[in-house]
């Protein structure tokens, strides 16, 4: 007789951490799950045929596997995720993707992380994984309270750009900050979030003479 | 027990990978003593290898399954391929289908069929799941055989269902690939096509795609190698040098998808137009006639007139000899399905027609430059009038008159003219006498 196979891709939600009214993080047990900072997983909900991709929000050595989710009101999947409670089952597939740090560059390169909204997720994972990283995060959001887990980053490494209020260091879009800032020639740029922001940021970086090979992109939508 | 051989028929839809996998199944059943019959003929088992890349391919797959069941009442109908992954439960609920086998277990279909005829009840989920388990093809109708080096893709392009149905990228160990190549060559194949879902992403131990191509090229023998479809972000500088090898055909199907950087980002294609341009330029500086073919999607959500114009310009700039143009259709389960700004059908149809005209003109101009040149043609077919046809090393179609030579052999042909129209454009030549 065949042994009953327990599906290893199902994980029990351990904790739901509310960050704002719309945004929360899901903490899952890490089990044997291995990934590289910057990669994403595909999440499914038990009994639902759909799945969505989410960047991993936790570091490689963290105790949990964590994702950061913004509930899109008119969306299908994220509202369902927001109703999950500790003990509910989710299906995890992955890790996927090439949006990762080139480890050989960690010691002698500067890293600039450019994120819109929840696009900050892979960067938190990178920062937690490589404590020695010489990085700067440029985070574009609407309102100041969307600067998720801001206190975890050294203040001089975190630039908040807000378009809807004046609480950020920069009032306006993050491209405004990019345009007026000087970066090292060999800087590695990582861009994550919505494609319009990425397109505009790419234009600015191209104008500044940076090569496409030093710019890495992860598009959410 | 009946002494008559059990009859089995196959039908394949979709990509080259599916074709390869069917070919391997044909070999497997043939060696096991089954009689492989045409899909139109009555069979005891019918295997439909489905595709689900577009809505049209879904519909086509459904029609073929119905046809298979109708023509072979009481026979075993096995449905496999991407549709079996995507609509597993739905298909399993249909009486006309005996078994639904997902891609991972496709290579074990003979085990399932054998068991069925031995009166055992085996559920497909109990079959071995190894995407590289396929036996070497030896009884295919082709002179070229695919070599599968990789399966799956985790790029999650927003229009593509493949990451959901083929699963994550997995690479076949290099020693297995080499063994497969040697078997295939021993079976008489003269052209090998390196195949997979996203072959540029090959990664096994410290070996990358270039290492695989190099290792295959280094195998002794009279054969040539072609690379199937490739993403423009998947390889480094070493790649170009490989084409100096006389066995590697100077042709690449490099998937551009759109000429607009904005649209490429919305598609989650992580390269820019400039990158594509620099690849093409690098090759054409060394080999001005290098053949580039591509895929382009027309009417992707948010594509405006300027974006589309950039796709048209790309066809001109890169002189593609063939453009596989897809009119964008909403694919269930993909991210693009949920995008706003879907382009109206009428606009898509009109853009498609423009793109087709443009690419046909480019095809003609590309083929024209071969007049007066030589191509080494692998003969695939010889008709009753003695006209041989096949492809030259640049993957250009060539016809020439022969006498006393056979299929599956290489011949130098001097091209004299171009005949036909549009997709049926063919070079005509004369056999070079050595
Ligand atoms: C590789 C990858 C990684 C991703 N990582 C994350 C992540 O870490 N956190 C996360 O919240 N989402 C992430 N997403 C987006 C996520 O997969 C879903 O699209 C999102 O949760 C919305 O799903 P939905 O079914 O509710 O709405 P959908 O029907 O999928 O989307 C509806 C619309 O909502 C908007 N939208 C989608 N995602 C967001 C978002 N994050 N913020 C604001 N608006 C959005 C878009 O306009 C989209 O067209 C990622 C996407 C990809 C491709
Ligand atoms: S690269 Fe993109 S289009 Fe090609 S299989 Fe992967 S997801 Fe699909």
Short mmCIF file of C-alpha atoms and ligand atoms in Angstrom, two decimals, chain A residues 23 40-41 50-57 67-81 116-122 192 194 218-221, chain B residues 155-156 158 268 335 338-340, ligand 1:
data_model
loop_
_atom_site.label_atom_id
_atom_site.label_comp_id
_atom_site.label_asym_id
_atom_site.label_seq_id
_atom_site.Cartn_x
_atom_site.Cartn_y
_atom_site.Cartn_z
CA UNK A 23 -1.69 46.57 4.64
CA UNK A 40 8.95 35.71 -4.51
CA UNK A 41 6.52 32.91 -3.77
CA UNK A 50 -6.46 31.17 -7.86
CA UNK A 51 -3.00 32.11 -6.71
CA UNK A 52 -0.89 35.30 -6.65
CA UNK A 53 2.78 36.11 -6.37
CA UNK A 54 4.27 37.84 -3.31
CA UNK A 55 7.82 38.91 -2.63
CA UNK A 56 9.30 37.43 0.51
CA UNK A 57 9.42 40.10 3.22
CA UNK A 67 4.97 38.40 3.07
CA UNK A 68 3.71 41.99 2.97
CA UNK A 69 0.30 42.41 1.38
CA UNK A 70 -1.73 45.44 0.48
CA UNK A 71 -5.43 44.77 0.25
CA UNK A 72 -6.58 46.00 -3.16
CA UNK A 73 -10.23 46.84 -2.56
CA UNK A 74 -11.48 45.88 -6.01
CA UNK A 75 -9.08 42.93 -6.20
CA UNK A 76 -9.95 39.25 -5.96
CA UNK A 77 -7.18 37.67 -3.97
CA UNK A 78 -5.73 40.22 -1.55
CA UNK A 79 -9.10 40.82 0.22
CA UNK A 80 -9.27 37.06 0.79
CA UNK A 81 -5.77 37.05 2.23
CA UNK A 116 6.70 52.01 -4.68
CA UNK A 117 4.18 50.86 -2.06
CA UNK A 118 4.54 47.20 -1.12
CA UNK A 119 7.45 47.05 -3.57
CA UNK A 120 9.62 47.58 -0.50
CA UNK A 121 9.09 43.91 0.44
CA UNK A 122 12.11 42.32 -1.30
CA UNK A 192 10.35 47.18 -7.48
CA UNK A 194 4.28 49.19 -10.30
CA UNK A 218 10.72 43.50 -10.44
CA UNK A 219 7.31 44.50 -11.78
CA UNK A 220 4.22 43.86 -9.63
CA UNK A 221 1.54 45.24 -11.93
CA UNK B 155 9.46 34.54 -15.23
CA UNK B 156 5.72 35.12 -14.78
CA UNK B 158 1.90 38.85 -17.33
CA UNK B 268 7.03 41.86 -16.95
CA UNK B 335 -2.08 38.89 -14.64
CA UNK B 338 -6.94 41.70 -14.81
CA UNK B 339 -5.38 44.73 -16.47
CA UNK B 340 -7.37 47.75 -17.41
C1 LIG C 1 6.57 38.99 -8.68
C2 LIG C 1 5.46 39.67 -7.96
C3 LIG C 1 5.58 39.96 -6.62
C4 LIG C 1 4.55 40.61 -5.93
N1 LIG C 1 4.73 40.91 -4.62
C5 LIG C 1 3.75 41.56 -3.94
C6 LIG C 1 3.94 41.91 -2.57
O1 LIG C 1 4.98 41.65 -1.97
N2 LIG C 1 2.91 42.54 -1.93
C7 LIG C 1 1.73 42.85 -2.57
O2 LIG C 1 0.83 43.41 -1.92
N3 LIG C 1 1.54 42.55 -3.87
C8 LIG C 1 2.52 41.89 -4.56
N4 LIG C 1 2.31 41.55 -5.88
C9 LIG C 1 0.97 41.77 -6.46
C10 LIG C 1 0.07 40.59 -6.07
O3 LIG C 1 0.48 39.42 -6.73
C11 LIG C 1 -1.40 40.81 -6.41
O4 LIG C 1 -1.54 41.27 -7.71
C12 LIG C 1 -2.06 41.78 -5.46
O5 LIG C 1 -2.08 41.23 -4.15
C13 LIG C 1 -3.49 42.09 -5.87
O6 LIG C 1 -4.20 40.90 -6.07
P1 LIG C 1 -5.78 40.89 -6.23
O7 LIG C 1 -6.25 39.57 -6.71
O8 LIG C 1 -6.40 41.37 -4.97
O9 LIG C 1 -6.05 41.95 -7.32
P2 LIG C 1 -5.69 41.79 -8.86
O10 LIG C 1 -6.94 41.45 -9.56
O11 LIG C 1 -4.52 40.88 -9.04
O12 LIG C 1 -5.18 43.26 -9.15
C14 LIG C 1 -6.06 44.34 -9.36
C15 LIG C 1 -5.27 45.61 -9.52
O13 LIG C 1 -4.73 45.99 -8.26
C16 LIG C 1 -3.55 46.74 -8.43
N5 LIG C 1 -2.48 46.15 -7.56
C17 LIG C 1 -1.93 44.91 -7.63
N6 LIG C 1 -0.99 44.73 -6.68
C18 LIG C 1 -0.96 45.87 -5.96
C19 LIG C 1 -0.17 46.29 -4.87
N7 LIG C 1 0.73 45.50 -4.30
N8 LIG C 1 -0.36 47.55 -4.42
C20 LIG C 1 -1.29 48.37 -4.98
N9 LIG C 1 -2.05 48.03 -6.04
C21 LIG C 1 -1.89 46.80 -6.53
C22 LIG C 1 -3.23 46.68 -9.90
O14 LIG C 1 -3.67 47.86 -10.53
C23 LIG C 1 -4.02 45.53 -10.41
O15 LIG C 1 -4.31 45.63 -11.76
C24 LIG C 1 3.35 40.94 -6.60
C25 LIG C 1 3.22 40.64 -7.96
C26 LIG C 1 4.25 40.03 -8.63
C27 LIG C 1 4.11 39.74 -10.09
#
